[in-house]
Amino acid sequence: MMYAALGFLAASAAGAWAWRHWLPRSFWYLVGFPLKAVRVYLTWRHVAYGCTLTRKRRVWRLSLDALPGLGTASVVIQERRRVRRVDIERAPRLGIMRPTVMGWQVRIRLHDGQIPDDYVKVAERLAHAWRVHAVRVVDSAPGSVTLLATMHDPLTTVDVTPETGDLLTVRPGRLENGRDWVIDFRTVPHWLNAGATQSGKSNLANAIIKGLAPQPIAIVGLDLKGGVEFTPYKPRLSALGTTRGECVGLLDDLVGMLTDRMRICREAGARNVWKLSDQARPVPIVVLVDEVAELFLMADKSEKDEITKTATALLRIAQLGRAFAVYLIVCGQRIGSDLGPGVTALRSQLSGRICHRVNDPETANMTLGDMDPDALDAARAIAAETPGVAIVAGQDGTWHRARSVFVSEQDAEAAARQYATLAPAWVDLVAVDTAPLKAA
């Protein structure tokens, strides 16, 4: 009988291991999460007390008073019941735990005087108490806060496909909550992408190019590294500038396109190009700028006018581009206020922020410092051994850790050659076309 019981236990353990190994998602929902939920609920009061999230409350309690009686050989205990007010530690009310693919989320009712930042400060303590990888505050409402717990780091391996199929939308990687990282230019039109060498900044550009290549749009490259970054993708590019002079010329052409599209929308009575009919709508343009600092560096005063002209053109595109389907992705290793007021003004118009590992705190501060101090701290903590990991602040109003999927240069080049026929000729884009006016 004992051997049969031991055999049954061994078979059950082996079956559980195989279930967890081969079907981890169903094992988590049916076994792992229920056990974790029981643990969290049973220990919540002690965990909240240890994290200083409890509050003292005075409540009425029925207590017993023990009074020693008179006697030499023994002590007689007399018990007297009494209702009195006592102080107790009360934990915040824990809502219903809801499982996710990577963990769970739960809404907590705040005590009087508490704010969401109190939970942000103790997120690491909660992660250790719950035996999870990380705990994040993902949402807040008046009087409550929502916590997201992840069992393990979802950014260890990223194997998503960059393409999404939607116009001006690309999926370059994954967020820390297990969801896809989606860049939608129609929602967030302009992006700032900062990162040091070998941080994953160029790989993200590869993923974006591969994701945008099959779409009916124009891609323009401004490569201030002499063209070594974007020249391999030239078959899919409508234009490529490799020197500051060429970039200034392309930016002037883009500003001229904005003016033409303004006129088209004005004469058609439309507020933006997306209000026009499909036949009348101009081709959307995505502009990739690599090493933006080279556009603003000045060797002598003779370059001052050119730099001013460049900064003005970029700023005009950033201010007006969303309504007229011209979008910016500005990349750089070094982005600091010492480059001049043009960089600071441009940054304020780039609402999408991506910060990889950087070499100096000024670049991280320029990228994320005006959004969330916690995002800035997370960016500074990115390790050199995790290329592609970045802090992303974009379309949902919050920041996330994310990681771009690895896209080799050969894959990006193959996509550029495969969809080369979709690249509109630059002369056709620059030319003033009166056909849209008639079609509109």
CSV table of C-alpha atoms in Angstrom, one decimal:
chain,number,residue,atom,x,y,z
A,1,MET,CA,0.0,0.0,0.0
A,2,MET,CA,2.8,2.4,0.9
A,3,TYR,CA,4.6,1.6,-2.4
A,4,ALA,CA,1.4,2.3,-4.3
A,5,ALA,CA,1.0,5.7,-2.6
A,6,LEU,CA,4.6,6.6,-3.3
A,7,GLY,CA,4.2,5.6,-6.9
A,8,PHE,CA,1.1,7.7,-7.2
A,9,LEU,CA,2.8,10.7,-5.7
A,10,ALA,CA,5.8,10.2,-8.0
A,11,ALA,CA,3.5,9.9,-11.1
A,12,SER,CA,1.6,13.0,-10.0
A,13,ALA,CA,4.8,15.0,-9.5
A,14,ALA,CA,6.1,13.9,-12.9
A,15,GLY,CA,2.7,14.8,-14.6
A,16,ALA,CA,2.7,18.2,-12.9
A,17,TRP,CA,6.2,18.9,-14.1
A,18,ALA,CA,5.4,17.8,-17.7
A,19,TRP,CA,2.2,19.9,-17.6
A,20,ARG,CA,4.1,23.0,-16.4
A,21,HIS,CA,6.9,22.4,-18.9
A,22,TRP,CA,4.9,21.6,-22.1
A,23,LEU,CA,1.7,23.6,-21.4
A,24,PRO,CA,2.8,26.4,-19.1
A,25,ARG,CA,-0.1,28.7,-19.9
A,26,SER,CA,-2.9,26.3,-18.9
A,27,PHE,CA,-0.9,25.2,-15.8
A,28,TRP,CA,-0.6,28.8,-14.7
A,29,TYR,CA,-4.3,29.5,-15.1
A,30,LEU,CA,-5.5,26.3,-13.5
A,31,VAL,CA,-2.9,25.6,-10.9
A,32,GLY,CA,-0.3,28.3,-10.4
A,33,PHE,CA,-2.5,31.3,-10.2
A,34,PRO,CA,-5.1,29.8,-7.8
A,35,LEU,CA,-2.2,28.8,-5.4
A,36,LYS,CA,-0.6,32.2,-5.8
A,37,ALA,CA,-4.0,34.0,-5.1
A,38,VAL,CA,-4.5,32.0,-1.9
A,39,ARG,CA,-1.1,33.0,-0.7
A,40,VAL,CA,-1.5,36.7,-1.5
A,41,TYR,CA,-4.9,37.0,0.2
A,42,LEU,CA,-3.7,35.1,3.3
A,43,THR,CA,-0.6,37.1,3.8
A,44,TRP,CA,-1.8,40.5,2.6
A,45,ARG,CA,-2.3,41.9,6.1
A,46,HIS,CA,1.3,41.1,7.1
A,47,VAL,CA,2.7,42.2,3.7
A,48,ALA,CA,0.9,45.5,3.9
A,49,TYR,CA,2.1,46.1,7.4
A,50,GLY,CA,5.7,45.3,6.4
A,51,CYS,CA,5.4,47.7,3.5
A,52,THR,CA,4.0,50.5,5.8
A,53,LEU,CA,0.7,50.5,3.8
A,54,THR,CA,-1.5,49.9,6.8
A,55,ARG,CA,-3.3,52.5,8.9
A,56,LYS,CA,-4.3,52.5,12.5
A,57,ARG,CA,-8.1,52.3,13.2
A,58,ARG,CA,-9.8,52.5,16.5
A,59,VAL,CA,-12.5,49.9,16.8
A,60,TRP,CA,-14.7,48.4,19.5
A,61,ARG,CA,-13.6,45.0,20.7
A,62,LEU,CA,-14.8,42.6,23.4
A,63,SER,CA,-11.8,41.8,25.5
A,64,LEU,CA,-11.1,39.7,28.7
A,65,ASP,CA,-9.3,41.2,31.7
A,66,ALA,CA,-7.3,38.6,33.8
A,67,LEU,CA,-7.1,39.6,37.5
A,68,PRO,CA,-5.0,37.6,39.9
A,69,GLY,CA,-6.9,36.7,43.1
A,70,LEU,CA,-5.7,36.3,46.7
A,71,GLY,CA,-4.2,33.1,47.8
A,72,THR,CA,-0.9,31.6,49.0
A,73,ALA,CA,-0.8,28.2,47.4
A,74,SER,CA,-2.3,29.0,44.1
A,75,VAL,CA,-3.5,31.9,41.9
A,76,VAL,CA,-7.1,32.2,41.0
A,77,ILE,CA,-7.8,33.8,37.6
A,78,GLN,CA,-10.9,35.9,37.5
A,79,GLU,CA,-12.1,36.9,33.9
A,80,ARG,CA,-14.2,39.9,33.3
A,81,ARG,CA,-15.5,40.8,29.9
A,82,ARG,CA,-15.3,44.4,28.8
A,83,VAL,CA,-16.1,46.3,25.6
A,84,ARG,CA,-13.4,48.8,24.8
A,85,ARG,CA,-11.9,50.7,21.9
A,86,VAL,CA,-8.5,49.5,20.7
A,87,ASP,CA,-6.1,50.4,18.0
A,88,ILE,CA,-5.6,47.9,15.2
A,89,GLU,CA,-3.5,47.9,11.9
A,90,ARG,CA,-5.9,47.6,9.0
A,91,ALA,CA,-4.5,46.8,5.5
A,92,PRO,CA,-6.0,48.4,2.4
A,93,ARG,CA,-8.8,46.5,0.9
A,94,LEU,CA,-7.5,44.1,-1.8
A,95,GLY,CA,-9.8,43.6,-4.8
A,96,ILE,CA,-10.3,40.6,-7.0
A,97,MET,CA,-7.1,39.2,-8.5
A,98,ARG,CA,-7.3,38.8,-12.2
A,99,PRO,CA,-4.8,36.5,-13.9
A,100,THR,CA,-2.8,37.6,-16.9
A,101,VAL,CA,-0.4,35.7,-19.2
A,102,MET,CA,2.6,36.8,-17.3
A,103,GLY,CA,1.1,37.1,-13.8
A,104,TRP,CA,-1.9,39.0,-12.4
A,105,GLN,CA,-3.3,42.4,-11.7
A,106,VAL,CA,-5.3,43.6,-8.7
A,107,ARG,CA,-7.0,46.8,-7.7
A,108,ILE,CA,-6.4,48.1,-4.2
A,109,ARG,CA,-8.6,50.6,-2.4
A,110,LEU,CA,-6.5,53.4,-0.9
A,111,HIS,CA,-6.6,54.5,2.7
A,112,ASP,CA,-7.4,58.1,3.5
A,113,GLY,CA,-4.3,60.1,2.9
A,114,GLN,CA,-2.6,57.6,0.5
A,115,ILE,CA,-1.6,58.3,-3.0
A,116,PRO,CA,-0.5,56.0,-5.9
A,117,ASP,CA,3.1,57.1,-5.3
A,118,ASP,CA,3.1,55.3,-1.9
A,119,TYR,CA,2.7,52.0,-3.8
A,120,VAL,CA,5.3,53.0,-6.4
A,121,LYS,CA,7.9,53.4,-3.6
A,122,VAL,CA,7.2,49.9,-2.2
A,123,ALA,CA,6.8,48.1,-5.5
A,124,GLU,CA,10.1,46.3,-5.0
A,125,ARG,CA,9.2,45.2,-1.5
A,126,LEU,CA,5.9,43.8,-2.8
A,127,ALA,CA,7.7,41.9,-5.5
A,128,HIS,CA,9.9,40.2,-2.9
A,129,ALA,CA,7.0,39.5,-0.6
A,130,TRP,CA,4.9,38.0,-3.4
A,131,ARG,CA,7.9,36.1,-4.9
A,132,VAL,CA,7.5,37.7,-8.4
A,133,HIS,CA,9.8,39.3,-10.9
A,134,ALA,CA,8.3,42.8,-10.6
A,135,VAL,CA,5.3,44.8,-9.4
A,136,ARG,CA,4.2,47.9,-11.3
A,137,VAL,CA,1.5,50.6,-10.8
A,138,VAL,CA,-0.3,50.5,-14.1
A,139,ASP,CA,-3.4,52.5,-13.4
A,140,SER,CA,-5.0,54.7,-10.8
A,141,ALA,CA,-8.4,56.2,-10.1
A,142,PRO,CA,-9.7,58.4,-7.3
A,143,GLY,CA,-9.4,56.3,-4.2
A,144,SER,CA,-7.8,53.2,-5.8
A,145,VAL,CA,-4.7,51.9,-7.6
A,146,THR,CA,-4.1,48.9,-9.9
A,147,LEU,CA,-1.0,46.8,-9.5
A,148,LEU,CA,0.5,44.5,-12.1
A,149,ALA,CA,2.7,41.6,-11.0
A,150,THR,CA,4.8,39.7,-13.5
A,151,MET,CA,6.1,36.2,-12.5
A,152,HIS,CA,9.3,36.4,-14.7
A,153,ASP,CA,10.9,38.9,-17.1
A,154,PRO,CA,9.1,38.7,-20.4
A,155,LEU,CA,11.9,40.6,-22.1
A,156,THR,CA,14.4,37.8,-21.8
A,157,THR,CA,13.3,36.4,-25.2
A,158,VAL,CA,11.4,38.4,-27.7
A,159,ASP,CA,10.2,36.6,-30.8
A,160,VAL,CA,7.4,38.7,-32.2
A,161,THR,CA,7.2,39.6,-35.9
A,162,PRO,CA,7.8,43.3,-36.7
A,163,GLU,CA,4.9,43.6,-39.2
A,164,THR,CA,1.4,44.3,-38.1
A,165,GLY,CA,-0.4,45.0,-41.4
A,166,ASP,CA,-2.0,48.2,-40.5
A,167,LEU,CA,-1.1,51.4,-42.2
A,168,LEU,CA,1.6,53.4,-40.3
A,169,THR,CA,1.7,50.9,-37.6
A,170,VAL,CA,4.6,48.6,-36.7
A,171,ARG,CA,5.2,46.1,-33.9
A,172,PRO,CA,9.0,46.2,-33.2
A,173,GLY,CA,9.0,44.1,-30.0
A,174,ARG,CA,7.3,43.4,-26.7
A,175,LEU,CA,6.4,45.3,-23.5
A,176,GLU,CA,7.3,44.1,-20.0
A,177,ASN,CA,3.6,43.3,-19.3
A,178,GLY,CA,3.7,40.7,-22.1
A,179,ARG,CA,1.8,42.7,-24.6
A,180,ASP,CA,3.1,43.6,-28.0
A,181,TRP,CA,4.9,46.9,-28.3
A,182,VAL,CA,3.1,48.8,-31.1
A,183,ILE,CA,4.2,52.1,-32.6
A,184,ASP,CA,1.2,53.8,-34.3
A,185,PHE,CA,2.3,56.9,-36.1
A,186,ARG,CA,-1.3,58.1,-36.5
A,187,THR,CA,-1.7,58.1,-32.7
A,188,VAL,CA,1.8,59.3,-31.7
A,189,PRO,CA,3.3,60.9,-34.8
A,190,HIS,CA,6.8,61.7,-33.8
A,191,TRP,CA,9.4,59.7,-31.8
A,192,LEU,CA,12.7,60.4,-30.1
A,193,ASN,CA,15.0,57.3,-29.9
A,194,ALA,CA,18.1,57.7,-27.8
A,195,GLY,CA,20.7,55.1,-27.1
A,196,ALA,CA,24.5,54.5,-26.9
A,197,THR,CA,26.5,52.2,-29.2
A,198,GLN,CA,25.4,48.6,-28.9
A,199,SER,CA,22.3,49.5,-27.0
A,200,GLY,CA,19.8,48.3,-29.6
A,201,LYS,CA,19.0,51.7,-31.2
A,202,SER,CA,20.1,50.6,-34.7
A,203,ASN,CA,18.3,47.3,-34.3
A,204,LEU,CA,15.1,49.2,-33.5
A,205,ALA,CA,15.5,51.2,-36.7
A,206,ASN,CA,15.9,47.9,-38.6
A,207,ALA,CA,12.7,46.6,-37.1
A,208,ILE,CA,10.8,49.8,-38.0
A,209,ILE,CA,12.1,49.7,-41.5
A,210,LYS,CA,11.2,46.1,-42.0
A,211,GLY,CA,7.7,46.7,-40.6
A,212,LEU,CA,7.1,49.8,-42.7
A,213,ALA,CA,8.6,48.4,-45.9
A,214,PRO,CA,5.4,46.5,-47.1
A,215,GLN,CA,3.2,49.5,-46.5
A,216,PRO,CA,2.2,52.1,-49.2
A,217,ILE,CA,4.2,55.0,-47.7
A,218,ALA,CA,7.4,56.9,-48.5
A,219,ILE,CA,10.4,56.5,-46.3
A,220,VAL,CA,13.1,59.2,-46.1
A,221,GLY,CA,16.5,58.7,-44.5
A,222,LEU,CA,18.8,61.4,-43.0
A,223,ASP,CA,22.0,59.5,-42.2
A,224,LEU,CA,24.6,61.8,-40.7
A,225,LYS,CA,27.1,58.8,-40.4
A,226,GLY,CA,28.0,59.3,-44.0
A,227,GLY,CA,25.2,56.9,-45.1
A,228,VAL,CA,26.6,53.8,-43.5
A,229,GLU,CA,23.4,53.1,-41.6
A,230,PHE,CA,20.7,53.7,-44.2
A,231,THR,CA,22.4,53.1,-47.6
A,232,PRO,CA,21.8,49.4,-47.5
A,233,TYR,CA,18.0,50.2,-47.4
A,234,LYS,CA,18.2,52.7,-50.2
A,235,PRO,CA,16.0,50.5,-52.6
A,236,ARG,CA,13.1,51.2,-50.3
A,237,LEU,CA,13.9,54.8,-49.5
A,238,SER,CA,12.5,57.6,-51.6
A,239,ALA,CA,15.4,59.9,-50.6
A,240,LEU,CA,18.6,59.7,-48.6
A,241,GLY,CA,20.7,62.5,-47.2
A,242,THR,CA,24.2,61.6,-46.0
A,243,THR,CA,25.6,65.1,-45.4
A,244,ARG,CA,24.3,68.1,-43.7
A,245,GLY,CA,23.8,70.0,-47.0
A,246,GLU,CA,21.8,67.1,-48.5
A,247,CYS,CA,19.7,66.9,-45.3
A,248,VAL,CA,19.0,70.6,-45.4
A,249,GLY,CA,17.8,70.3,-49.0
A,250,LEU,CA,15.5,67.3,-48.1
A,251,LEU,CA,14.1,69.2,-45.1
A,252,ASP,CA,13.4,72.2,-47.3
A,253,ASP,CA,11.5,69.9,-49.8
A,254,LEU,CA,9.5,68.4,-46.9
A,255,VAL,CA,8.5,71.9,-45.7
A,256,GLY,CA,7.4,72.6,-49.2
A,257,MET,CA,5.3,69.4,-49.2
A,258,LEU,CA,3.7,70.5,-46.0
A,259,THR,CA,2.8,73.8,-47.6
A,260,ASP,CA,1.3,72.1,-50.7
A,261,ARG,CA,-0.7,69.7,-48.5
A,262,MET,CA,-2.0,72.6,-46.4
A,263,ARG,CA,-3.3,74.2,-49.6
A,264,ILE,CA,-4.9,70.9,-50.7
A,265,CYS,CA,-6.7,70.5,-47.4
A,266,ARG,CA,-7.8,74.1,-47.3
A,267,GLU,CA,-9.3,74.0,-50.8
A,268,ALA,CA,-11.0,70.7,-50.0
A,269,GLY,CA,-12.4,72.0,-46.7
A,270,ALA,CA,-10.6,69.3,-44.7
A,271,ARG,CA,-8.8,69.8,-41.4
A,272,ASN,CA,-6.1,67.2,-42.3
A,273,VAL,CA,-5.2,64.8,-45.1
A,274,TRP,CA,-7.1,61.9,-43.4
A,275,LYS,CA,-10.4,63.8,-44.1
A,276,LEU,CA,-9.7,63.6,-47.8
A,277,SER,CA,-10.8,60.7,-50.0
A,278,ASP,CA,-8.5,57.8,-50.7
A,279,GLN,CA,-7.8,59.1,-54.2
A,280,ALA,CA,-7.0,62.6,-53.0
A,281,ARG,CA,-4.9,61.7,-50.0
A,282,PRO,CA,-1.1,62.4,-50.4
A,283,VAL,CA,1.3,59.6,-49.7
A,284,PRO,CA,2.3,59.4,-46.0
A,285,ILE,CA,6.0,60.1,-45.3
A,286,VAL,CA,8.1,58.7,-42.5
A,287,VAL,CA,11.4,60.5,-41.9
A,288,LEU,CA,14.2,58.6,-40.1
A,289,VAL,CA,17.0,60.9,-38.7
A,290,ASP,CA,20.1,59.1,-37.5
A,291,GLU,CA,22.7,61.0,-35.3
A,292,VAL,CA,20.6,64.1,-34.9
A,293,ALA,CA,23.5,65.8,-33.0
A,294,GLU,CA,25.4,66.1,-36.2
A,295,LEU,CA,22.7,68.4,-37.5
A,296,PHE,CA,23.3,70.8,-34.6
A,297,LEU,CA,27.0,70.6,-34.0
A,298,MET,CA,28.8,73.8,-35.1
A,299,ALA,CA,32.5,73.8,-35.9
A,300,ASP,CA,32.7,77.6,-36.5
A,301,LYS,CA,30.3,80.5,-36.9
A,302,SER,CA,30.1,80.0,-40.7
A,303,GLU,CA,27.8,77.0,-40.0
A,304,LYS,CA,25.4,78.9,-37.7
A,305,ASP,CA,23.0,79.9,-40.4
A,306,GLU,CA,22.8,76.4,-41.8
A,307,ILE,CA,22.2,74.9,-38.3
A,308,THR,CA,19.5,77.5,-37.7
A,309,LYS,CA,17.8,76.6,-41.0
A,310,THR,CA,18.0,72.9,-40.2
A,311,ALA,CA,16.5,73.4,-36.7
A,312,THR,CA,13.7,75.6,-38.0
A,313,ALA,CA,12.8,73.0,-40.7
A,314,LEU,CA,12.8,70.1,-38.3
A,315,LEU,CA,10.6,72.0,-35.8
A,316,ARG,CA,8.1,73.0,-38.5
A,317,ILE,CA,7.8,69.4,-39.6
A,318,ALA,CA,7.3,68.3,-36.0
A,319,GLN,CA,4.6,70.9,-35.4
A,320,LEU,CA,2.7,70.5,-38.7
A,321,GLY,CA,3.5,67.0,-39.8
A,322,ARG,CA,0.8,65.1,-38.0
A,323,ALA,CA,-2.1,66.8,-39.8
A,324,PHE,CA,-0.4,66.4,-43.2
A,325,ALA,CA,1.0,62.8,-42.9
A,326,VAL,CA,4.7,63.6,-42.3
A,327,TYR,CA,6.2,61.7,-39.4
A,328,LEU,CA,9.6,61.9,-37.6
A,329,ILE,CA,11.8,59.3,-35.9
A,330,VAL,CA,14.8,61.2,-34.5
A,331,CYS,CA,17.7,59.0,-33.3
A,332,GLY,CA,20.9,59.9,-31.5
A,333,GLN,CA,23.6,58.7,-29.2
A,334,ARG,CA,24.0,62.0,-27.5
A,335,ILE,CA,21.0,64.4,-27.1
A,336,GLY,CA,21.7,67.3,-24.7
A,337,SER,CA,20.8,70.8,-24.1
A,338,ASP,CA,24.4,71.9,-24.9
A,339,LEU,CA,23.5,71.3,-28.6
A,340,GLY,CA,21.4,74.5,-28.5
A,341,PRO,CA,17.9,75.6,-28.0
A,342,GLY,CA,16.8,74.0,-31.3
A,343,VAL,CA,17.2,70.5,-29.8
A,344,THR,CA,15.2,71.4,-26.7
A,345,ALA,CA,12.4,72.9,-28.9
A,346,LEU,CA,12.4,69.8,-31.1
A,347,ARG,CA,12.2,67.5,-28.2
A,348,SER,CA,9.1,69.1,-26.9
A,349,GLN,CA,7.3,68.2,-30.1
A,350,LEU,CA,8.4,64.6,-30.1
A,351,SER,CA,5.7,63.0,-27.8
A,352,GLY,CA,6.9,59.4,-28.3
A,353,ARG,CA,10.1,58.7,-26.3
A,354,ILE,CA,12.4,55.7,-26.5
A,355,CYS,CA,15.4,55.6,-24.2
A,356,HIS,CA,17.9,52.7,-24.5
A,357,ARG,CA,21.0,52.4,-22.4
A,358,VAL,CA,22.9,55.7,-22.6
A,359,ASN,CA,26.4,56.8,-21.6
A,360,ASP,CA,25.5,60.1,-19.9
A,361,PRO,CA,22.6,61.1,-17.6
A,362,GLU,CA,21.9,64.2,-19.6
A,363,THR,CA,20.7,62.2,-22.6
A,364,ALA,CA,18.4,60.2,-20.4
A,365,ASN,CA,17.1,63.4,-18.8
A,366,MET,CA,16.5,65.0,-22.2
A,367,THR,CA,14.6,61.9,-23.4
A,368,LEU,CA,12.5,61.1,-20.3
A,369,GLY,CA,13.1,63.7,-17.7
A,370,ASP,CA,10.1,65.8,-18.5
A,371,MET,CA,7.7,62.8,-18.2
A,372,ASP,CA,8.2,60.6,-15.1
A,373,PRO,CA,11.1,60.5,-12.7
A,374,ASP,CA,10.6,56.8,-12.2
A,375,ALA,CA,11.0,56.2,-15.9
A,376,LEU,CA,14.3,58.1,-15.7
A,377,ASP,CA,15.5,55.9,-12.9
A,378,ALA,CA,14.5,52.8,-14.9
A,379,ALA,CA,16.4,54.0,-17.9
A,380,ARG,CA,19.6,54.5,-15.9
A,381,ALA,CA,19.3,50.9,-14.6
A,382,ILE,CA,19.4,49.3,-18.0
A,383,ALA,CA,22.3,46.9,-18.1
A,384,ALA,CA,24.8,46.7,-21.0
A,385,GLU,CA,24.1,42.9,-21.2
A,386,THR,CA,20.6,43.5,-22.4
A,387,PRO,CA,20.8,45.2,-25.8
A,388,GLY,CA,17.4,46.2,-27.2
A,389,VAL,CA,15.9,46.9,-23.8
A,390,ALA,CA,14.5,50.4,-23.6
A,391,ILE,CA,12.1,52.6,-21.6
A,392,VAL,CA,9.1,53.6,-23.8
A,393,ALA,CA,6.7,56.4,-23.1
A,394,GLY,CA,4.1,56.7,-25.8
A,395,GLN,CA,0.5,56.3,-26.7
A,396,ASP,CA,-1.1,55.0,-23.5
A,397,GLY,CA,0.2,57.9,-21.3
A,398,THR,CA,2.4,55.6,-19.2
A,399,TRP,CA,6.0,54.3,-19.5
A,400,HIS,CA,7.0,50.6,-19.9
A,401,ARG,CA,10.2,48.6,-20.2
A,402,ALA,CA,10.3,47.1,-23.7
A,403,ARG,CA,12.6,45.2,-25.9
A,404,SER,CA,12.8,45.2,-29.7
A,405,VAL,CA,13.0,41.9,-31.5
A,406,PHE,CA,16.3,41.2,-33.1
A,407,VAL,CA,16.2,42.0,-36.8
A,408,SER,CA,19.5,41.4,-38.6
A,409,GLU,CA,20.8,43.8,-41.3
A,410,GLN,CA,20.3,41.1,-43.8
A,411,ASP,CA,16.6,40.7,-43.0
A,412,ALA,CA,16.1,44.5,-43.2
A,413,GLU,CA,18.0,44.7,-46.5
A,414,ALA,CA,16.0,41.8,-47.9
A,415,ALA,CA,12.7,43.6,-47.0
A,416,ALA,CA,14.0,46.8,-48.6
A,417,ARG,CA,14.8,45.0,-51.8
A,418,GLN,CA,11.6,43.0,-51.8
A,419,TYR,CA,9.3,46.1,-51.5
A,420,ALA,CA,11.5,48.5,-53.5
A,421,THR,CA,8.7,49.0,-56.0
A,422,LEU,CA,6.5,50.6,-53.3
A,423,ALA,CA,9.0,53.5,-52.9
A,424,PRO,CA,7.6,56.6,-54.5
A,425,ALA,CA,10.0,58.7,-56.6
A,426,TRP,CA,11.2,61.8,-54.7
A,427,VAL,CA,10.7,64.0,-57.7
A,428,ASP,CA,7.0,62.9,-57.9
A,429,LEU,CA,6.5,63.7,-54.2
A,430,VAL,CA,8.2,67.1,-54.4
A,431,ALA,CA,6.3,68.1,-57.6
A,432,VAL,CA,3.2,70.2,-57.0
A,433,ASP,CA,0.3,67.9,-58.1
A,434,THR,CA,-3.0,69.5,-59.0
A,435,ALA,CA,-4.7,66.2,-59.5
A,436,PRO,CA,-5.6,65.8,-55.8
A,437,LEU,CA,-7.4,69.2,-55.9
A,438,LYS,CA,-9.7,67.9,-58.6
A,439,ALA,CA,-10.3,64.6,-57.0
A,440,ALA,CA,-11.0,66.2,-53.6
